[in-house]
Amino acid sequence: MPTHYRRHSRRPRRRAAAAVITGLVTALLLPGQVAFAADTQTATITASQAFYQVSEGETADVTLVLKTSDNKALTAAATVSYRTGVGTATAGTDYLTTSGTVTFSADTVPGARKTIRISVRHDRTAEAAETIPVTLTAASTGLATGAAPTVVINANGLPYLDKKLSTKQRVADLLARMNLDDKIGQMTQAERAAVTDDTTKIASWRLGSVLSGGGSVPTPNTPTAWVNMVNTFQQAALSTPLQIPIIYGVDAVHGHGNVLGATIFPQNIGLGASRDPKLVEQVYHATAAEVRATGVPWDFAPCVCVTRDERWGRSYESFGEDPNLLTRMTTAVTGLQGRKASQLDDPDRVLATIKHYAGDGNTSYGTGDSGYAIDRGVTTVSRRDFTRTILPPYIAGVRAGAGAVMPSFSSIDWTDDGVGNPTNMHAHKELLTSMLKGTLGFDGFVITDWEGIHQIPDPTATADTLLPTAAQVRTAVNAGSDMFMEPNTAARFETVLKGEVNAGRVSMTRINDAVSRILTSKFQLGLFDKPFATTDRVDQVGSSQHRALAREAVAKSQVLLKNTDNVLPLRSDAKIYVAGRNADNIGNQAGGWTLDWQGRSGATIPGTSILDGIRQDAPHALITYSADASAPVGKNDIGIVVVGETPYAEGYGDVGGPAWPWGTDAQKETKSLTLQPADKAAIDKVCDAVTTCVVLVVSGRPQIITGQLGKIDALVASWLPGSEGAGVADTLFGRQAFTGTLPVTWPATTEQVPVNVGDRHYKPLYPYGWGL
């Protein structure tokens, strides 16, 4: 019998045995005893939060909350004793010793609250934060207590807390007060899932940052819950002596995609088609407003990579294939941050991150890492061509004031010294320190990508070696990275880096430089002065103004590739037959980085599908909708067939790459530059039956459609429009003119790929810049 079959086959027998035992126990108990065992209520009294910050001379209000096991009112009174314990604060000098009991009477409903008050004295001494632990002890039967809360007396009187001093002075003062553990903690970023169940890790690890990966969200996934989550993490960070706030970060690459109800803008490839830098700035400003409204001050965007191969799974994250276009679109940086450093602490601005530095859109097919075909691969290029075709958008992003830069997973192999010796970007000191921080004058901080340093080659590592290794850590730090995205290995990273510093393999000069850069951004964002977010602006998330802007951006991103006899725009009272799997699938039209890392097919987010938009713009039309074109088609119908891709992200979107194993069946389909069979069939059935046929391609990259082009009267590249599909319909019915032009070349055959403007043999189906 195969091993795996034996292992699984034991489970039913275990369940059966458990059922027999349960039955025997039940039979031995009297009916009343069984009922009593099932109905016994237990109560828990716990603090509403783990940490309570209070200033000298004020009173700390510690709130106790009642919970019951059956979520019913108390059957008997519940009493808890409390007492201030021994922390770093001094009883009598810093606070008044407090003790007593709190009772919730019988019939009190769960969720009821009572308050303990602890008086804090004003000693007029400049000092770091001090702690007062509060112990809770059950004083009645059937009662449990939650984790003991801690009152934190805020640091006061220290120069770095003085808003009147310059940022440079505040950073210098704070840095001088930090020990090595404080500094290494500031260089470390963990994922929210690693600290949610025990927020004290934020304090014990001295974390500088926490992030949400794609799909990592609070429950419920609402703007208010996001604010509460970030504030909970911030409370833990501010329990440390120096009270250095964390900076929370997210990937809001086309709107605040993790948050249900946020405005989802067109992916960058569509914004590139608009050729409108001002529009891009407005879109990213709206994104910043929604991100900051949820308590998050940092966005891992924009991607300013130049995409040079349509097969790459991240091609839609780029604005296009021409570095000049990308350079113009770095208005995304000022959209996020504002045009002045002083705007960073505004309630509608966030720190921008230009990524992925540099060359991730130029990797050679077949060199991908982690099983991918092209993603995380090797860019083989001369230094001259690198400077000419890859670097310009990063130069523009730095000049626009980007506060952070994220290195690429990919590697660079200089042809100047012979091919075959690539250097991973996370280890590339020449490009991170000499070029970025030296020649380009970048004064922000470098944040690694998700476990990015784990991919730095370490010849000593084996399959059992824990990551990151010492070699990976010291190489990355010495190369120029300042903060390290170690979602699930933050503690190990800190231990390893401390060992490397103590061994003299990483200098304190390098550590101090990294920490100074990070602290500077935190001061500029106003996190020291206003560390906690409010819910005052949660109505910005998914607001009508932002959705109207998104609809405008969608319309301006549409590229009219073909329009025989000017069949577009359509009459709003026409007889219309709509088909295709992407006509009424808002998840497909949003693409990756929407609710999940890989996105989700289906009715996933609020907004309008393309079909919804058609119905809005043509209220007097007679509309038939059949996703698979199985409904009868009339010869005089105007056919609109909406085809294209399902969501993907990164290497799982590579043509020839692995399938996303946990997605919907539609998302598991083989990624291709040609339409899926069902899409082709829908085009054939509708276009062969009607007199006028319009085809919309909803995708993150061009789809080869040359073979069916002859039966198509109008062809539109709709890209990935996001939540406002009505913008697509606006161009179909003439509410908005077609103004978009191709940000990438549209190939005629798969054999041409990769194909880019400027190639020696350049004969695509539609050239770069095409648009009727």
CSV table of N, CA and C in Angstrom, one decimal, residues 64 79-84 97-103 116-118 134-139:
chain,number,residue,atom,x,y,z
A,64,LEU,N,-11.8,47.4,30.8
A,64,LEU,CA,-12.0,46.0,30.9
A,64,LEU,C,-13.3,45.6,30.2
A,79,THR,N,-16.1,38.7,39.2
A,79,THR,CA,-15.3,39.7,39.8
A,79,THR,C,-13.8,39.5,39.5
A,80,VAL,N,-13.1,40.5,39.2
A,80,VAL,CA,-11.7,40.5,38.9
A,80,VAL,C,-10.9,41.4,39.8
A,81,SER,N,-9.8,41.0,40.3
A,81,SER,CA,-8.9,41.9,41.1
A,81,SER,C,-7.9,42.5,40.2
A,82,TYR,N,-7.5,43.7,40.4
A,82,TYR,CA,-6.4,44.3,39.6
A,82,TYR,C,-5.4,45.0,40.5
A,83,ARG,N,-4.2,45.1,40.0
A,83,ARG,CA,-3.1,45.7,40.8
A,83,ARG,C,-2.0,46.2,39.9
A,84,THR,N,-1.5,47.4,40.1
A,84,THR,CA,-0.3,47.9,39.4
A,84,THR,C,0.9,47.1,39.8
A,97,THR,N,0.4,53.9,43.2
A,97,THR,CA,0.0,52.5,43.2
A,97,THR,C,-1.5,52.3,43.3
A,98,THR,N,-2.0,51.4,42.5
A,98,THR,CA,-3.5,51.3,42.5
A,98,THR,C,-3.8,49.8,42.5
A,99,SER,N,-4.9,49.5,43.3
A,99,SER,CA,-5.4,48.1,43.3
A,99,SER,C,-6.9,48.2,43.7
A,100,GLY,N,-7.6,47.0,43.5
A,100,GLY,CA,-9.0,47.0,43.7
A,100,GLY,C,-9.7,45.9,43.0
A,101,THR,N,-11.0,45.9,43.0
A,101,THR,CA,-11.8,44.9,42.3
A,101,THR,C,-12.8,45.5,41.3
A,102,VAL,N,-13.1,44.8,40.3
A,102,VAL,CA,-14.2,45.2,39.4
A,102,VAL,C,-15.2,44.1,39.3
A,103,THR,N,-16.4,44.4,39.4
A,103,THR,CA,-17.5,43.3,39.3
A,103,THR,C,-18.5,43.6,38.2
A,116,ILE,N,-10.7,51.0,34.8
A,116,ILE,CA,-9.8,51.2,35.9
A,116,ILE,C,-9.0,52.5,35.7
A,117,ARG,N,-8.8,53.3,36.7
A,117,ARG,CA,-8.1,54.6,36.5
A,117,ARG,C,-6.8,54.6,37.3
A,118,ILE,N,-5.7,54.9,36.6
A,118,ILE,CA,-4.4,54.9,37.2
A,118,ILE,C,-3.8,56.3,37.0
A,134,VAL,N,-0.2,46.0,34.6
A,134,VAL,CA,-1.4,45.9,35.4
A,134,VAL,C,-1.8,44.4,35.4
A,135,THR,N,-1.8,43.8,36.6
A,135,THR,CA,-2.1,42.4,36.7
A,135,THR,C,-3.6,42.2,37.0
A,136,LEU,N,-4.2,41.2,36.4
A,136,LEU,CA,-5.6,40.9,36.5
A,136,LEU,C,-5.7,39.5,37.1
A,137,THR,N,-6.5,39.3,38.1
A,137,THR,CA,-6.7,38.0,38.8
A,137,THR,C,-8.1,37.7,39.0
A,138,ALA,N,-8.5,36.5,38.6
A,138,ALA,CA,-9.9,36.1,38.7
A,138,ALA,C,-10.3,36.0,40.2
A,139,ALA,N,-11.4,36.6,40.6
A,139,ALA,CA,-11.8,36.6,42.0
A,139,ALA,C,-13.1,35.9,42.2
